[in-house]
Amino acid sequence: MKNMSELMVDLAYSALLFNSKDAAEEVIKLENKVNRLNYQIKKESLLAARTVEDAEKLTALLEVGEATETIADSAKDIADLVLKGIKPHPVFKMVMEESDEVITRIKILEGSELSDKSLGELLLATRTGMTVIAIRRNESWIYGPDKNTILSTDDSLIVKGNVTGGSLLLQLANGETKLEDLEYEEFTED
């Protein structure tokens, strides 16, 4: 639930920034999953509590479930703005641009070294400081990709990190730079 709600916040902000109804719809789907999981936690906790001491111990779990659902509900509220066609105020984009962390969309072009490699192979977080939070592939989404997720040409990556890392990743995705160039730059700067 924690990972899902974190992903939902990132997807909701990217949906708002890029006016992506698809990303907003994914947030709605995830919110429904979080609701089901929270219900499951409540049910299992009630079944597990045999004594007052058990109930007291399970209270913390229930509170974490409720807090996570509150975060998920807030992300859904942001996504709903996109689905209703409400555009963000220009100040919102300015604030997001001034933030230490940026969320951006990067498309992998033909000839990029990123294509046909796993996230584990690429070590993008280490090399660029950017974390892939979701991938748009054709008409579907891969959210919360892991080290085994293989990237493909024409994938659109939703990534978060710093501005410098975003520029490096964009160069990689466009085929303008090579992975070994990044390793060399990092080595010489140290």
Coordinates of N, CA, C and O in Angstrom, one line a residue:
M1 N 0.8 -1.2 0.0 CA 0.0 0.0 0.0 C 0.9 1.3 0.0 O 0.5 2.2 -0.7
K2 N 1.9 1.2 0.8 CA 2.8 2.4 0.9 C 3.4 2.7 -0.5 O 3.4 3.8 -0.9
N3 N 3.9 1.6 -1.2 CA 4.5 1.9 -2.5 C 3.5 2.3 -3.5 O 3.8 3.2 -4.3
M4 N 2.3 1.8 -3.4 CA 1.3 2.2 -4.4 C 0.9 3.6 -4.1 O 0.7 4.4 -5.1
S5 N 0.7 4.0 -2.9 CA 0.3 5.4 -2.6 C 1.4 6.4 -3.0 O 1.1 7.5 -3.6
E6 N 2.7 6.0 -2.8 CA 3.8 6.9 -3.3 C 3.8 7.0 -4.8 O 3.9 8.1 -5.3
L7 N 3.6 5.9 -5.5 CA 3.5 6.0 -7.0 C 2.3 6.8 -7.4 O 2.4 7.6 -8.4
M8 N 1.2 6.7 -6.7 CA 0.0 7.4 -7.1 C 0.3 8.9 -7.0 O -0.2 9.7 -7.9
V9 N 1.0 9.4 -6.0 CA 1.3 10.8 -5.9 C 2.1 11.3 -7.0 O 1.8 12.3 -7.7
D10 N 3.2 10.5 -7.4 CA 4.0 10.8 -8.5 C 3.2 10.8 -9.8 O 3.4 11.8 -10.6
L11 N 2.4 9.8 -10.0 CA 1.6 9.8 -11.2 C 0.6 10.9 -11.3 O 0.3 11.5 -12.4
A12 N 0.0 11.2 -10.2 CA -1.0 12.3 -10.2 C -0.4 13.6 -10.5 O -0.9 14.4 -11.3
Y13 N 0.8 13.9 -10.0 CA 1.5 15.2 -10.3 C 1.9 15.2 -11.8 O 1.8 16.2 -12.5
S14 N 2.4 14.0 -12.3 CA 2.8 14.0 -13.7 C 1.5 14.1 -14.6 O 1.6 14.7 -15.6
A15 N 0.4 13.5 -14.2 CA -0.8 13.7 -15.0 C -1.2 15.1 -15.1 O -1.6 15.6 -16.1
L16 N -1.1 15.8 -14.0 CA -1.4 17.3 -13.9 C -0.4 18.1 -14.8 O -0.8 18.9 -15.6
L17 N 0.9 17.8 -14.6 CA 1.9 18.5 -15.4 C 1.8 18.3 -16.9 O 1.9 19.3 -17.6
F18 N 1.5 17.1 -17.3 CA 1.5 16.8 -18.7 C 0.1 16.7 -19.3 O -0.1 16.2 -20.4
N19 N -1.0 17.0 -18.4 CA -2.4 16.9 -18.8 C -2.6 15.5 -19.4 O -3.2 15.4 -20.5
S20 N -2.2 14.5 -18.7 CA -2.3 13.1 -19.2 C -3.5 12.4 -18.5 O -3.5 12.0 -17.4
K21 N -4.6 12.2 -19.3 CA -5.7 11.5 -18.8 C -5.4 10.0 -18.6 O -6.0 9.5 -17.7
D22 N -4.5 9.5 -19.4 CA -4.1 8.1 -19.1 C -3.5 7.9 -17.8 O -3.8 6.9 -17.0
A23 N -2.6 8.8 -17.4 CA -1.9 8.7 -16.1 C -2.9 8.9 -15.0 O -2.9 8.2 -14.0
A24 N -3.9 9.8 -15.2 CA -4.9 10.1 -14.2 C -5.8 8.9 -14.0 O -6.1 8.5 -12.9
E25 N -6.1 8.2 -15.1 CA -6.9 7.0 -15.0 C -6.2 5.9 -14.3 O -6.8 5.1 -13.5
E26 N -4.9 5.8 -14.4 CA -4.1 4.8 -13.7 C -4.1 5.1 -12.2 O -4.2 4.2 -11.4
V27 N -4.1 6.4 -11.9 CA -4.2 6.8 -10.4 C -5.5 6.3 -9.9 O -5.6 5.8 -8.7
I28 N -6.6 6.4 -10.6 CA -7.9 6.0 -10.2 C -7.9 4.5 -9.9 O -8.4 4.0 -8.9
K29 N -7.3 3.7 -10.9 CA -7.3 2.3 -10.7 C -6.5 1.9 -9.5 O -6.9 1.0 -8.7
L30 N -5.3 2.6 -9.3 CA -4.5 2.3 -8.1 C -5.3 2.6 -6.8 O -5.1 1.9 -5.8
E31 N -6.0 3.7 -6.8 CA -6.8 4.1 -5.6 C -7.8 3.0 -5.3 O -8.0 2.7 -4.1
N32 N -8.4 2.4 -6.3 CA -9.3 1.3 -6.0 C -8.6 0.1 -5.4 O -9.1 -0.5 -4.5
K33 N -7.4 -0.1 -5.8 CA -6.6 -1.2 -5.2 C -6.2 -0.9 -3.8 O -6.3 -1.8 -2.9
V34 N -5.8 0.3 -3.5 CA -5.5 0.7 -2.1 C -6.7 0.6 -1.2 O -6.6 0.1 -0.1
N35 N -7.9 1.0 -1.7 CA -9.1 0.8 -1.0 C -9.4 -0.6 -0.6 O -9.7 -1.0 0.5
R36 N -9.2 -1.5 -1.6 CA -9.4 -3.0 -1.4 C -8.4 -3.5 -0.4 O -8.8 -4.3 0.5
L37 N -7.2 -3.1 -0.5 CA -6.1 -3.6 0.5 C -6.4 -3.1 1.9 O -6.2 -3.8 2.9
N38 N -6.9 -1.8 2.0 CA -7.2 -1.3 3.3 C -8.4 -2.1 4.0 O -8.3 -2.4 5.1
Y39 N -9.3 -2.4 3.2 CA -10.5 -3.2 3.6 C -10.0 -4.6 4.1 O -10.4 -5.1 5.1
Q40 N -9.0 -5.1 3.3 CA -8.5 -6.5 3.7 C -7.7 -6.4 5.0 O -7.8 -7.3 5.8
I41 N -7.0 -5.3 5.2 CA -6.2 -5.1 6.5 C -7.2 -5.1 7.6 O -7.0 -5.7 8.7
K42 N -8.3 -4.3 7.5 CA -9.3 -4.2 8.5 C -9.9 -5.6 8.8 O -10.0 -6.0 10.0
K43 N -10.3 -6.3 7.8 CA -10.9 -7.6 8.0 C -10.0 -8.6 8.7 O -10.3 -9.3 9.6
E44 N -8.7 -8.7 8.2 CA -7.7 -9.6 8.8 C -7.4 -9.2 10.2 O -7.2 -10.1 11.1
S45 N -7.4 -7.9 10.5 CA -7.1 -7.5 11.9 C -8.2 -7.9 12.8 O -8.0 -8.3 13.9
L46 N -9.4 -7.7 12.4 CA -10.6 -8.1 13.2 C -10.6 -9.6 13.5 O -10.8 -10.1 14.6
L47 N -10.2 -10.4 12.5 CA -10.1 -11.8 12.6 C -9.0 -12.2 13.5 O -9.0 -13.2 14.2
A48 N -7.9 -11.5 13.5 CA -6.7 -11.8 14.2 C -6.7 -11.5 15.7 O -6.0 -12.0 16.5
A49 N -7.5 -10.5 16.0 CA -7.6 -10.0 17.4 C -8.4 -11.0 18.3 O -9.6 -11.1 18.1
R50 N -7.7 -11.6 19.2 CA -8.3 -12.6 20.1 C -8.4 -12.0 21.5 O -9.2 -12.4 22.3
T51 N -7.5 -11.0 21.8 CA -7.5 -10.4 23.1 C -7.4 -8.9 23.0 O -7.1 -8.4 21.9
V52 N -7.5 -8.2 24.1 CA -7.4 -6.8 24.1 C -6.0 -6.4 23.7 O -5.7 -5.4 23.0
E53 N -5.0 -7.2 24.2 CA -3.6 -6.9 23.8 C -3.4 -7.0 22.3 O -2.7 -6.2 21.7
D54 N -4.0 -8.1 21.7 CA -3.9 -8.2 20.3 C -4.5 -7.0 19.5 O -3.9 -6.5 18.6
A55 N -5.6 -6.6 20.0 CA -6.3 -5.4 19.4 C -5.4 -4.2 19.5 O -5.3 -3.4 18.5
E56 N -4.8 -4.0 20.7 CA -3.9 -2.8 20.8 C -2.8 -2.9 19.9 O -2.4 -1.8 19.3
K57 N -2.2 -4.0 19.7 CA -1.0 -4.2 18.8 C -1.5 -4.0 17.3 O -0.7 -3.4 16.5
L58 N -2.7 -4.4 17.0 CA -3.1 -4.2 15.6 C -3.6 -2.8 15.3 O -3.7 -2.5 14.1
T59 N -3.8 -2.0 16.3 CA -4.3 -0.6 16.1 C -3.3 0.1 15.2 O -3.7 0.9 14.3
A60 N -2.0 0.0 15.4 CA -0.9 0.7 14.7 C -1.1 0.3 13.2 O -0.9 1.2 12.3
L61 N -1.3 -1.0 12.9 CA -1.4 -1.4 11.5 C -2.6 -0.8 10.9 O -2.6 -0.3 9.7
L62 N -3.7 -0.7 11.6 CA -4.9 -0.1 11.1 C -4.7 1.4 10.8 O -5.2 1.9 9.8
E63 N -4.0 2.1 11.7 CA -3.7 3.5 11.5 C -2.8 3.7 10.3 O -3.1 4.7 9.5
V64 N -1.8 2.9 10.1 CA -1.0 3.0 8.9 C -1.8 2.8 7.6 O -1.7 3.5 6.6
G65 N -2.7 1.8 7.6 CA -3.6 1.6 6.5 C -4.5 2.8 6.2 O -4.6 3.1 5.0
E66 N -5.0 3.4 7.2 CA -5.9 4.6 7.0 C -5.1 5.7 6.5 O -5.6 6.5 5.6
A67 N -3.9 5.9 7.0 CA -3.0 7.0 6.5 C -2.7 6.8 5.1 O -2.7 7.8 4.3
T68 N -2.3 5.6 4.7 CA -2.0 5.3 3.3 C -3.2 5.6 2.4 O -3.1 6.1 1.3
E69 N -4.4 5.2 2.9 CA -5.6 5.4 2.1 C -5.9 6.9 1.9 O -6.3 7.3 0.9
T70 N -5.6 7.7 3.0 CA -5.8 9.1 2.9 C -4.9 9.7 1.8 O -5.3 10.6 1.0
I71 N -3.6 9.3 1.8 CA -2.7 9.7 0.7 C -3.2 9.3 -0.7 O -3.2 10.2 -1.6
A72 N -3.6 8.1 -0.8 CA -4.2 7.6 -2.1 C -5.4 8.4 -2.5 O -5.5 8.8 -3.7
D73 N -6.3 8.8 -1.5 CA -7.4 9.6 -1.9 C -7.0 11.0 -2.3 O -7.7 11.5 -3.3
S74 N -6.0 11.5 -1.7 CA -5.5 12.9 -2.1 C -5.0 12.8 -3.6 O -5.2 13.7 -4.4
A75 N -4.2 11.8 -3.9 CA -3.7 11.6 -5.2 C -4.8 11.5 -6.2 O -4.8 12.1 -7.3
K76 N -5.9 10.8 -5.8 CA -7.1 10.6 -6.7 C -7.7 12.0 -6.9 O -8.1 12.3 -8.1
D77 N -7.8 12.8 -5.9 CA -8.3 14.1 -6.1 C -7.6 15.0 -7.1 O -8.1 15.7 -7.9
I78 N -6.2 14.8 -7.1 CA -5.4 15.5 -8.1 C -5.7 15.0 -9.5 O -5.9 15.7 -10.4
A79 N -5.8 13.7 -9.6 CA -6.1 13.1 -10.9 C -7.4 13.5 -11.4 O -7.6 13.6 -12.6
D80 N -8.4 13.6 -10.5 CA -9.7 14.0 -10.9 C -9.7 15.4 -11.6 O -10.5 15.6 -12.5
L81 N -8.8 16.2 -11.2 CA -8.7 17.6 -11.8 C -8.4 17.4 -13.3 O -9.0 18.1 -14.1
V82 N -7.5 16.5 -13.6 CA -7.2 16.2 -15.0 C -8.4 15.7 -15.8 O -8.7 16.1 -16.9
L83 N -9.0 14.7 -15.2 CA -10.1 14.0 -15.8 C -11.3 15.0 -16.0 O -12.1 14.8 -17.0
K84 N -11.4 16.0 -15.2 CA -12.5 17.0 -15.3 C -12.1 18.1 -16.3 O -12.9 19.0 -16.6
G85 N -10.8 18.1 -16.8 CA -10.4 19.1 -17.8 C -9.9 20.4 -17.1 O -9.8 21.4 -17.8
I86 N -9.7 20.4 -15.8 CA -9.2 21.6 -15.2 C -7.7 21.7 -15.4 O -7.0 20.8 -15.0
K87 N -7.3 22.8 -15.9 CA -5.9 23.1 -16.2 C -5.2 23.7 -14.9 O -5.8 24.5 -14.3
P88 N -3.9 23.3 -14.7 CA -3.3 23.9 -13.5 C -2.9 25.3 -13.7 O -2.7 25.7 -14.9
H89 N -2.9 26.1 -12.7 CA -2.6 27.5 -12.7 C -1.1 27.6 -13.1 O -0.3 26.7 -12.7
P90 N -0.7 28.6 -13.9 CA 0.7 28.7 -14.3 C 1.7 28.7 -13.1 O 2.8 28.3 -13.2
V91 N 1.2 29.2 -11.9 CA 2.1 29.3 -10.7 C 2.4 27.9 -10.3 O 3.5 27.6 -9.9
F92 N 1.5 26.9 -10.5 CA 1.8 25.5 -10.1 C 3.0 25.0 -10.9 O 3.9 24.4 -10.3
K93 N 3.0 25.3 -12.2 CA 4.2 24.8 -13.0 C 5.4 25.5 -12.6 O 6.5 24.9 -12.6
M94 N 5.4 26.8 -12.3 CA 6.5 27.5 -11.8 C 7.1 26.9 -10.5 O 8.3 26.7 -10.4
V95 N 6.2 26.6 -9.6 CA 6.6 26.0 -8.3 C 7.3 24.7 -8.6 O 8.3 24.3 -8.0
M96 N 6.7 23.9 -9.4 CA 7.2 22.5 -9.7 C 8.6 22.7 -10.4 O 9.5 21.9 -10.1
E97 N 8.8 23.7 -11.2 CA 10.1 23.8 -11.9 C 11.1 24.3 -10.9 O 12.3 24.0 -11.1
E98 N 10.8 25.0 -9.8 CA 11.7 25.5 -8.9 C 12.0 24.5 -7.8 O 12.9 24.7 -7.0
S99 N 11.3 23.4 -7.8 CA 11.5 22.3 -6.8 C 12.9 21.7 -7.0 O 13.4 21.6 -8.2
D100 N 13.4 21.1 -6.0 CA 14.7 20.4 -6.1 C 14.5 19.1 -6.9 O 15.4 18.6 -7.6
E101 N 13.3 18.5 -6.8 CA 12.9 17.3 -7.5 C 12.0 17.6 -8.6 O 11.0 18.4 -8.5
V102 N 12.3 17.1 -9.8 CA 11.4 17.3 -11.0 C 10.8 16.0 -11.4 O 11.4 14.9 -11.2
I103 N 9.6 16.0 -12.0 CA 9.0 14.9 -12.6 C 8.9 15.3 -14.1 O 8.4 16.3 -14.4
T104 N 9.4 14.4 -14.9 CA 9.3 14.7 -16.4 C 9.1 13.4 -17.2 O 9.1 12.3 -16.7
R105 N 8.7 13.6 -18.4 CA 8.5 12.5 -19.3 C 9.6 12.5 -20.4 O 9.9 13.6 -21.0
I106 N 10.1 11.4 -20.6 CA 11.2 11.2 -21.6 C 10.9 10.0 -22.5 O 10.6 9.0 -22.0
K107 N 11.0 10.3 -23.8 CA 10.7 9.2 -24.8 C 12.0 8.6 -25.3 O 12.9 9.3 -25.6
I108 N 12.0 7.3 -25.4 CA 13.2 6.6 -25.9 C 13.1 6.5 -27.4 O 12.2 5.9 -27.9
L109 N 14.1 7.1 -28.0 CA 14.1 7.2 -29.5 C 14.9 6.0 -30.1 O 15.8 5.4 -29.4
E110 N 14.7 5.8 -31.3 CA 15.5 4.8 -32.1 C 17.0 5.1 -32.0 O 17.4 6.2 -32.1
G111 N 17.8 4.0 -31.7 CA 19.2 4.2 -31.6 C 19.7 4.5 -30.2 O 20.9 4.6 -30.0
S112 N 18.8 4.7 -29.2 CA 19.2 4.9 -27.9 C 19.7 3.6 -27.2 O 19.2 2.6 -27.4
E113 N 20.8 3.8 -26.4 CA 21.3 2.6 -25.7 C 20.4 2.1 -24.6 O 20.6 1.0 -24.1
L114 N 19.4 2.9 -24.3 CA 18.4 2.5 -23.2 C 17.5 1.3 -23.7 O 17.1 0.5 -22.9
S115 N 17.3 1.3 -25.0 CA 16.4 0.3 -25.6 C 17.0 -1.1 -25.5 O 18.2 -1.3 -25.6
D116 N 16.1 -2.0 -25.1 CA 16.3 -3.4 -25.0 C 17.3 -3.8 -23.8 O 18.0 -4.8 -23.8
K117 N 17.3 -2.9 -22.8 CA 18.1 -3.2 -21.6 C 17.2 -3.1 -20.4 O 16.2 -2.3 -20.4
S118 N 17.5 -3.8 -19.4 CA 16.7 -3.8 -18.1 C 17.2 -2.5 -17.3 O 18.3 -2.1 -17.4
L119 N 16.3 -2.1 -16.4 CA 16.6 -1.0 -15.5 C 17.7 -1.4 -14.6 O 18.6 -0.5 -14.3
G120 N 17.8 -2.7 -14.2 CA 18.9 -3.1 -13.4 C 20.3 -3.0 -14.1 O 21.3 -2.7 -13.5
E121 N 20.3 -3.3 -15.4 CA 21.5 -3.2 -16.2 C 21.9 -1.7 -16.4 O 23.1 -1.4 -16.3
L122 N 20.9 -0.8 -16.5 CA 21.2 0.6 -16.9 C 21.7 1.4 -15.6 O 22.4 2.3 -15.8
L123 N 21.2 1.0 -14.5 CA 21.6 1.8 -13.2 C 21.3 3.3 -13.4 O 22.2 4.1 -13.1
L124 N 20.1 3.6 -13.9 CA 19.9 5.0 -14.2 C 19.9 5.9 -13.0 O 20.4 7.1 -13.0
A125 N 19.4 5.4 -11.8 CA 19.4 6.2 -10.6 C 20.9 6.6 -10.2 O 21.2 7.7 -9.8
T126 N 21.8 5.6 -10.4 CA 23.2 5.8 -10.1 C 23.9 6.7 -11.1 O 24.6 7.7 -10.7
R127 N 23.6 6.5 -12.3 CA 24.3 7.3 -13.4 C 23.7 8.7 -13.6 O 24.4 9.6 -14.0
T128 N 22.4 8.8 -13.4 CA 21.8 10.1 -13.8 C 21.1 10.8 -12.6 O 20.7 11.9 -12.7
G129 N 20.8 10.0 -11.5 CA 20.0 10.5 -10.4 C 18.5 10.5 -10.7 O 17.8 11.1 -9.9
M130 N 18.1 9.9 -11.8 CA 16.7 9.8 -12.1 C 16.1 8.4 -11.9 O 16.8 7.4 -12.2
T131 N 14.9 8.4 -11.3 CA 14.2 7.2 -11.0 C 13.0 7.0 -11.9 O 12.2 8.0 -12.0
V132 N 12.9 5.9 -12.6 CA 11.7 5.6 -13.4 C 10.6 5.2 -12.5 O 10.6 4.2 -11.8
I133 N 9.5 6.0 -12.6 CA 8.3 5.7 -11.7 C 7.2 5.0 -12.5 O 6.4 4.3 -12.0
A134 N 7.2 5.2 -13.8 CA 6.2 4.6 -14.7 C 6.7 4.6 -16.1 O 7.5 5.4 -16.5
I135 N 6.1 3.7 -16.9 CA 6.5 3.6 -18.3 C 5.2 3.5 -19.1 O 4.4 2.6 -18.8
R136 N 5.1 4.3 -20.1 CA 4.0 4.2 -21.1 C 4.4 3.4 -22.3 O 5.4 3.9 -23.0
R137 N 3.9 2.3 -22.5 CA 4.2 1.4 -23.7 C 3.0 1.2 -24.5 O 2.1 0.6 -24.0
N138 N 3.0 1.7 -25.7 CA 1.8 1.7 -26.6 C 0.6 2.2 -25.8 O 0.6 3.4 -25.5
E139 N -0.4 1.4 -25.6 CA -1.6 1.9 -24.9 C -1.7 1.5 -23.4 O -2.7 1.7 -22.8
S140 N -0.6 0.9 -22.9 CA -0.7 0.5 -21.5 C 0.4 1.1 -20.7 O 1.4 1.7 -21.2
W141 N 0.3 1.0 -19.4 CA 1.3 1.5 -18.4 C 1.9 0.4 -17.6 O 1.3 -0.6 -17.3
I142 N 3.2 0.6 -17.3 CA 3.9 -0.2 -16.4 C 4.2 0.7 -15.2 O 5.0 1.7 -15.4
Y143 N 3.6 0.5 -14.1 CA 3.9 1.4 -13.0 C 4.7 0.7 -11.9 O 4.5 -0.5 -11.7
G144 N 5.6 1.4 -11.3 CA 6.5 0.8 -10.3 C 7.4 -0.2 -11.0 O 7.6 -1.3 -10.4
P145 N 8.1 0.1 -12.1 CA 8.9 -0.9 -12.7 C 10.1 -1.3 -11.8 O 10.5 -0.5 -11.0
D146 N 10.6 -2.5 -12.0 CA 11.7 -3.0 -11.1 C 12.9 -3.2 -12.0 O 12.9 -2.9 -13.2
K147 N 13.9 -3.7 -11.4 CA 15.2 -3.9 -12.1 C 15.2 -4.8 -13.2 O 16.0 -4.8 -14.1
N148 N 14.1 -5.7 -13.3 CA 14.0 -6.6 -14.4 C 13.2 -6.1 -15.6 O 13.1 -6.7 -16.6
T149 N 12.6 -4.9 -15.4 CA 11.8 -4.3 -16.5 C 12.7 -3.9 -17.7 O 13.7 -3.1 -17.5
I150 N 12.4 -4.4 -18.8 CA 13.2 -4.1 -20.1 C 12.6 -2.8 -20.7 O 11.4 -2.8 -21.0
L151 N 13.4 -1.9 -21.1 CA 13.0 -0.7 -21.8 C 13.0 -1.0 -23.3 O 13.8 -1.8 -23.8
S152 N 12.1 -0.3 -24.0 CA 12.0 -0.5 -25.5 C 11.9 0.9 -26.2 O 11.6 1.9 -25.6
T153 N 12.3 0.9 -27.4 CA 12.2 2.1 -28.3 C 10.7 2.5 -28.3 O 9.8 1.7 -28.3
D154 N 10.5 3.8 -28.2 CA 9.2 4.4 -28.2 C 8.5 4.4 -26.8 O 7.4 4.9 -26.6
D155 N 9.1 3.8 -25.8 CA 8.6 3.9 -24.4 C 8.7 5.3 -24.0 O 9.7 6.0 -24.3
S156 N 7.6 5.8 -23.3 CA 7.7 7.1 -22.6 C 7.9 6.8 -21.1 O 7.1 6.1 -20.5
L157 N 9.0 7.4 -20.6 CA 9.3 7.2 -19.2 C 8.8 8.4 -18.4 O 9.0 9.5 -18.8
I158 N 8.1 8.1 -17.3 CA 7.9 9.1 -16.3 C 8.9 9.0 -15.2 O 9.0 7.9 -14.6
V159 N 9.8 10.0 -15.1 CA 10.9 9.9 -14.2 C 10.9 11.0 -13.2 O 10.3 12.1 -13.5
K160 N 11.6 10.8 -12.1 CA 11.7 11.9 -11.1 C 13.2 11.9 -10.6 O 13.9 10.9 -10.6
G161 N 13.6 13.1 -10.3 CA 15.0 13.3 -9.9 C 15.4 14.8 -10.0 O 14.5 15.6 -9.9
N162 N 16.6 15.1 -10.2 CA 17.0 16.5 -10.3 C 17.1 16.9 -11.8 O 17.1 16.1 -12.7
V163 N 17.2 18.2 -12.0 CA 17.2 18.8 -13.3 C 18.4 18.3 -14.2 O 18.3 17.9 -15.3
T164 N 19.6 18.3 -13.6 CA 20.8 17.8 -14.3 C 20.6 16.4 -14.7 O 21.0 16.0 -15.9
G165 N 20.1 15.5 -13.8 CA 19.9 14.1 -14.2 C 18.9 14.0 -15.3 O 19.1 13.1 -16.2
G166 N 17.9 14.8 -15.3 CA 16.9 14.8 -16.4 C 17.5 15.1 -17.7 O 17.2 14.5 -18.7
S167 N 18.4 16.1 -17.7 CA 19.1 16.4 -19.0 C 20.0 15.2 -19.5 O 20.0 14.9 -20.7
L168 N 20.7 14.6 -18.5 CA 21.5 13.4 -18.9 C 20.7 12.3 -19.5 O 21.0 11.7 -20.5
L169 N 19.6 12.0 -18.8 CA 18.7 10.9 -19.2 C 18.1 11.2 -20.6 O 18.0 10.4 -21.4
L170 N 17.7 12.5 -20.8 CA 17.2 12.9 -22.1 C 18.2 12.7 -23.2 O 17.9 12.2 -24.3
Q171 N 19.5 13.0 -23.0 CA 20.5 12.8 -23.9 C 20.7 11.3 -24.2 O 20.9 10.9 -25.4
L172 N 20.6 10.5 -23.2 CA 20.7 9.0 -23.4 C 19.5 8.5 -24.2 O 19.6 7.7 -25.2
A173 N 18.3 9.0 -23.9 CA 17.1 8.6 -24.6 C 17.1 9.0 -26.0 O 16.5 8.3 -26.9
N174 N 17.7 10.1 -26.3 CA 17.7 10.7 -27.7 C 18.9 10.0 -28.5 O 19.0 10.3 -29.7
G175 N 19.7 9.3 -27.8 CA 20.9 8.7 -28.5 C 22.0 9.7 -28.7 O 22.9 9.5 -29.5
E176 N 22.0 10.8 -28.0 CA 23.0 11.9 -28.1 C 24.2 11.6 -27.3 O 25.3 12.2 -27.5
T177 N 24.1 10.7 -26.3 CA 25.3 10.3 -25.5 C 25.2 8.8 -25.2 O 24.2 8.2 -25.4
K178 N 26.3 8.3 -24.8 CA 26.5 6.8 -24.5 C 26.6 6.6 -23.0 O 27.1 7.5 -22.3
L179 N 26.3 5.4 -22.5 CA 26.4 5.1 -21.1 C 27.8 5.2 -20.6 O 28.1 5.8 -19.5
E180 N 28.8 4.8 -21.4 CA 30.2 4.9 -21.0 C 30.6 6.4 -20.8 O 31.5 6.7 -20.0
D181 N 30.0 7.3 -21.6 CA 30.3 8.7 -21.4 C 29.9 9.2 -20.0 O 30.6 10.0 -19.4
L182 N 28.8 8.7 -19.6 CA 28.3 9.1 -18.2 C 29.2 8.6 -17.2 O 29.6 9.3 -16.2
E183 N 29.6 7.3 -17.3 CA 30.5 6.7 -16.3 C 31.9 7.5 -16.3 O 32.4 7.7 -15.3
Y184 N 32.4 7.9 -17.5 CA 33.6 8.6 -17.6 C 33.5 10.0 -16.9 O 34.4 10.4 -16.1
E185 N 32.4 10.7 -17.2 CA 32.2 12.0 -16.6 C 32.1 11.9 -15.1 O 32.7 12.7 -14.4
E186 N 31.4 10.9 -14.5 CA 31.3 10.7 -13.1 C 32.7 10.4 -12.5 O 33.0 11.0 -11.5
F187 N 33.5 9.6 -13.2 CA 34.8 9.2 -12.7 C 35.7 10.4 -12.7 O 36.5 10.6 -11.7
T188 N 35.7 11.3 -13.7 CA 36.6 12.4 -13.8 C 36.2 13.5 -12.8 O 37.0 14.3 -12.4
E189 N 34.9 13.6 -12.5 CA 34.5 14.7 -11.6 C 34.9 14.4 -10.1 O 35.0 15.3 -9.3
D190 N 35.1 13.1 -9.8 CA 35.4 12.7 -8.4 C 36.8 13.1 -8.0 O 37.8 13.2 -8.4

